[in-house]
mmCIF file of C-alpha atoms in Angstrom:
data_model
loop_
_atom_site.group_PDB
_atom_site.id
_atom_site.type_symbol
_atom_site.label_atom_id
_atom_site.label_comp_id
_atom_site.label_asym_id
_atom_site.label_seq_id
_atom_site.Cartn_x
_atom_site.Cartn_y
_atom_site.Cartn_z
ATOM 1 C CA MET A 1 15.762 -2.161 -10.930
ATOM 2 C CA VAL A 2 14.279 -5.028 -8.923
ATOM 3 C CA ILE A 3 13.314 -4.210 -5.344
ATOM 4 C CA GLU A 4 14.066 -6.899 -2.750
ATOM 5 C CA LEU A 5 10.997 -8.469 -1.120
ATOM 6 C CA PRO A 6 10.737 -8.444 2.681
ATOM 7 C CA ASP A 7 10.721 -11.766 4.543
ATOM 8 C CA LEU A 8 7.351 -12.999 5.789
ATOM 9 C CA TYR A 9 6.405 -15.267 8.681
ATOM 10 C CA PRO A 10 4.432 -18.425 7.815
ATOM 11 C CA HIS A 11 1.094 -16.900 8.927
ATOM 12 C CA GLN A 12 1.811 -13.859 6.721
ATOM 13 C CA GLU A 13 2.617 -16.140 3.776
ATOM 14 C CA LYS A 14 -0.785 -17.796 4.249
ATOM 15 C CA MET A 15 -2.506 -14.398 4.361
ATOM 16 C CA ARG A 16 -0.579 -13.392 1.203
ATOM 17 C CA ASP A 17 -1.648 -16.549 -0.595
ATOM 18 C CA ASP A 18 -5.271 -16.055 0.490
ATOM 19 C CA VAL A 19 -5.238 -12.426 -0.710
ATOM 20 C CA ARG A 20 -3.674 -13.393 -4.055
ATOM 21 C CA LYS A 21 -6.274 -16.121 -4.530
ATOM 22 C CA SER A 22 -9.066 -13.642 -3.759
ATOM 23 C CA LEU A 23 -7.569 -11.003 -6.060
ATOM 24 C CA SER A 24 -7.624 -13.480 -8.927
ATOM 25 C CA LYS A 25 -11.385 -13.809 -8.372
ATOM 26 C CA TYR A 26 -12.395 -10.283 -7.307
ATOM 27 C CA LEU A 27 -11.213 -6.796 -8.255
ATOM 28 C CA ARG A 28 -11.055 -5.502 -4.688
ATOM 29 C CA VAL A 29 -10.120 -7.343 -1.517
ATOM 30 C CA ILE A 30 -10.104 -6.277 2.140
ATOM 31 C CA LEU A 31 -7.797 -8.089 4.555
ATOM 32 C CA CYS A 32 -8.916 -7.952 8.185
ATOM 33 C CA ALA A 33 -6.528 -9.205 10.855
ATOM 34 C CA PRO A 34 -5.802 -8.381 14.506
ATOM 35 C CA PRO A 35 -3.145 -5.836 15.506
ATOM 36 C CA GLY A 36 0.381 -7.221 15.416
ATOM 37 C CA THR A 37 -0.183 -9.804 12.673
ATOM 38 C CA GLY A 38 1.949 -7.877 10.195
ATOM 39 C CA LYS A 39 -0.630 -6.387 7.818
ATOM 40 C CA THR A 40 1.672 -3.506 6.914
ATOM 41 C CA ARG A 41 4.631 -5.832 6.278
ATOM 42 C CA LEU A 42 2.407 -8.053 4.148
ATOM 43 C CA SER A 43 1.202 -4.957 2.266
ATOM 44 C CA LYS A 44 4.819 -3.975 1.707
ATOM 45 C CA TRP A 45 5.480 -7.427 0.207
ATOM 46 C CA ILE A 46 2.438 -7.155 -2.082
ATOM 47 C CA LEU A 47 3.243 -3.571 -3.137
ATOM 48 C CA THR A 48 6.906 -4.448 -3.756
ATOM 49 C CA SER A 49 5.833 -7.390 -5.877
ATOM 50 C CA PHE A 50 3.532 -5.029 -7.796
ATOM 51 C CA ALA A 51 6.309 -2.468 -8.270
ATOM 52 C CA ASN A 52 8.651 -5.181 -9.609
ATOM 53 C CA ARG A 53 6.336 -6.504 -12.310
ATOM 54 C CA PRO A 54 6.100 -4.994 -15.779
ATOM 55 C CA GLN A 55 3.230 -2.597 -16.314
ATOM 56 C CA ALA A 56 0.507 -4.141 -18.484
ATOM 57 C CA ASP A 57 -1.391 -2.271 -21.184
ATOM 58 C CA GLY A 58 -4.157 -0.156 -19.706
ATOM 59 C CA GLU A 59 -2.623 -0.133 -16.210
ATOM 60 C CA SER A 60 -1.406 3.024 -14.522
ATOM 61 C CA GLY A 61 1.473 1.262 -12.774
ATOM 62 C CA LYS A 62 0.482 3.131 -9.599
ATOM 63 C CA ALA A 63 -0.652 1.789 -6.223
ATOM 64 C CA LEU A 64 -2.216 3.651 -3.302
ATOM 65 C CA PHE A 65 -1.951 2.411 0.296
ATOM 66 C CA VAL A 66 -4.677 4.175 2.311
ATOM 67 C CA VAL A 67 -4.983 4.182 6.117
ATOM 68 C CA HIS A 68 -7.327 5.873 8.595
ATOM 69 C CA ARG A 69 -5.095 8.235 10.556
ATOM 70 C CA ARG A 70 -2.071 10.480 10.125
ATOM 71 C CA GLY A 71 -0.055 8.382 12.592
ATOM 72 C CA LEU A 72 -0.714 5.264 10.520
ATOM 73 C CA VAL A 73 0.599 7.066 7.423
ATOM 74 C CA ASP A 74 3.848 7.684 9.325
ATOM 75 C CA ASN A 75 3.953 4.066 10.561
ATOM 76 C CA ALA A 76 3.438 2.681 7.047
ATOM 77 C CA SER A 77 5.992 5.070 5.540
ATOM 78 C CA ASN A 78 8.550 4.142 8.206
ATOM 79 C CA SER A 79 7.892 0.434 7.612
ATOM 80 C CA PHE A 80 8.224 0.855 3.838
ATOM 81 C CA ALA A 81 11.523 2.730 4.363
ATOM 82 C CA GLN A 82 13.069 -0.085 6.448
ATOM 83 C CA LEU A 83 15.362 -2.499 4.630
ATOM 84 C CA PRO A 84 14.583 -3.860 2.174
ATOM 85 C CA ALA A 85 13.196 -0.420 1.341
ATOM 86 C CA LEU A 86 10.182 0.139 -0.883
ATOM 87 C CA PRO A 87 10.433 3.509 -2.687
ATOM 88 C CA HIS A 88 7.193 5.395 -2.047
ATOM 89 C CA GLY A 89 5.646 8.818 -1.765
ATOM 90 C CA VAL A 90 3.510 10.221 1.029
ATOM 91 C CA ILE A 91 0.394 12.210 0.231
ATOM 92 C CA MET A 92 -0.240 14.303 3.341
ATOM 93 C CA SER A 93 -0.246 17.963 4.333
ATOM 94 C CA LYS A 94 3.092 19.434 5.396
ATOM 95 C CA ARG A 95 4.915 16.725 3.433
ATOM 96 C CA LYS A 96 6.710 16.934 0.115
ATOM 97 C CA THR A 97 4.649 14.803 -2.245
ATOM 98 C CA ARG A 98 6.687 12.551 -4.556
ATOM 99 C CA LEU A 99 4.064 11.559 -7.118
ATOM 100 C CA GLU A 100 6.737 10.081 -9.418
ATOM 101 C CA GLU A 101 6.905 7.019 -7.129
ATOM 102 C CA SER A 102 4.726 4.085 -8.192
ATOM 103 C CA VAL A 103 3.564 3.497 -4.589
ATOM 104 C CA GLN A 104 1.884 6.214 -2.512
ATOM 105 C CA VAL A 105 0.795 6.218 1.146
ATOM 106 C CA ALA A 106 -2.075 8.465 2.271
ATOM 107 C CA SER A 107 -4.885 8.797 4.793
ATOM 108 C CA ILE A 108 -8.510 8.413 3.826
ATOM 109 C CA ASP A 109 -9.140 11.984 5.028
ATOM 110 C CA THR A 110 -6.504 13.342 2.637
ATOM 111 C CA MET A 111 -7.992 11.352 -0.226
ATOM 112 C CA ASN A 112 -11.452 12.698 0.612
ATOM 113 C CA ALA A 113 -10.081 16.242 0.707
ATOM 114 C CA TRP A 114 -8.439 15.754 -2.700
ATOM 115 C CA PHE A 115 -11.516 14.313 -4.381
ATOM 116 C CA CYS A 116 -14.431 15.859 -2.499
ATOM 117 C CA GLU A 117 -15.758 19.372 -3.053
ATOM 118 C CA ASP A 118 -18.598 20.777 -0.901
ATOM 119 C CA GLY A 119 -19.458 17.276 0.294
ATOM 120 C CA GLN A 120 -19.643 15.941 -3.286
ATOM 121 C CA TYR A 121 -17.082 13.696 -4.959
ATOM 122 C CA THR A 122 -15.522 15.243 -8.057
#
């Protein structure tokens, strides 16, 4: 099933193109932009595009969208659920975790709790 991509504004299309260009050069990229520029919507476009492409050999086919606070997890999840919806799971306490989804949303604190034991990464 192909998931419909969300529409982007011209400035978001430029950010998308810049991120894609950087990703072709580097393994990891950080996009910094002011509040209200549509970083979450752009992330939804990128993650939807990822979810639509065939999984290559050696790839997990999974993506993790990590934010700093619990409220931002809710904001991202709500944005991903808006039409066109991006199927995703939420990794957070007091939430049913749907790990079968290829895209997951979580907070950095939850990720640290999952992978850190007595102050040491496992």
